[in-house]
Coordinates of C-alpha atoms and ligand atoms in Angstrom, one line a residue:
M1 CA 12.2 7.3 0.6
K2 CA 8.9 6.2 2.0
L3 CA 7.4 3.3 0.1
Q4 CA 3.6 3.6 -0.4
F5 CA 1.0 1.8 -2.3
D6 CA -2.7 2.5 -3.1
L7 CA -5.1 0.9 -0.6
E8 CA -8.8 0.7 -1.4
C9 CA -11.1 1.1 1.6
P10 CA -13.6 -1.8 1.6
N11 CA -16.2 0.4 3.0
C12 CA -16.4 3.5 0.8
H13 CA -14.1 2.1 -2.0
R14 CA -11.9 5.2 -2.2
E15 CA -8.2 4.7 -2.6
F16 CA -5.6 6.3 -0.4
K17 CA -1.8 6.1 0.1
Q18 CA -0.6 3.6 2.6
A19 CA 3.0 3.3 3.8
V20 CA 4.2 -0.1 3.1
A21 CA 6.3 -0.2 6.4
E22 CA 3.0 0.2 8.5
V23 CA 1.2 -2.8 7.0
R24 CA 1.6 -5.8 9.1
P25 CA -0.8 -8.7 9.6
G26 CA -2.9 -8.2 12.7
T27 CA -2.6 -4.4 12.7
S28 CA -5.3 -2.0 11.4
R29 CA -5.8 1.7 10.4
H30 CA -8.7 4.0 9.8
C31 CA -9.8 5.2 6.4
P32 CA -9.2 9.0 6.0
Y33 CA -12.5 9.4 4.3
C34 CA -15.2 7.4 6.1
D35 CA -13.1 6.4 9.1
A36 CA -13.9 2.7 8.8
E37 CA -11.4 0.5 10.4
I38 CA -9.3 -1.5 7.9
R39 CA -7.7 -4.6 9.3
F40 CA -4.6 -5.8 7.6
T41 CA -4.2 -9.4 6.9
G42 CA -1.5 -11.5 5.1
D43 CA -3.0 -10.7 1.8
D44 CA -2.6 -7.1 2.3
G45 CA 1.2 -7.8 3.1
R46 CA 1.5 -9.6 -0.2
Q47 CA -0.1 -6.8 -1.9
A48 CA 2.4 -4.2 -0.3
Q49 CA 5.2 -6.6 -1.2
Q50 CA 4.1 -6.6 -4.8
A51 CA 4.0 -2.8 -4.9
V52 CA 7.5 -2.8 -3.6
D53 CA 8.8 -5.4 -6.1
N54 CA 7.2 -3.3 -9.0
L55 CA 8.6 -0.2 -7.8
T56 CA 12.1 -1.8 -7.5
R57 CA 11.9 -3.0 -11.0
T58 CA 10.8 0.4 -12.3
L59 CA 13.7 2.0 -10.4
K60 CA 16.2 -0.5 -11.7
K61 CA 15.0 0.1 -15.3
L62 CA 15.3 3.8 -14.9
S63 CA 18.8 3.7 -13.4
G64 CA 19.7 1.4 -16.3
K65 CA 18.7 4.2 -18.7
I66 CA 20.4 7.0 -16.9
G67 CA 23.5 5.1 -15.9
Ligands
LIG1 ZN1 -13.6 4.5 3.6

């Protein structure tokens, strides 16, 4: 499963899905809407990690209900 989170473009403020695995401090990607370059900092990494933590918690809750 690919983990993704909503990333907001600082230029056009539209949100798009960003794969958590691709977010590393010092790297960058381009907004699919306005093609602005978005640089990842340590803050983005924390945001991504938070999304992963939330997802993990949700999945645990769900599996608890099913199992
Ligand atoms: Zn944009």
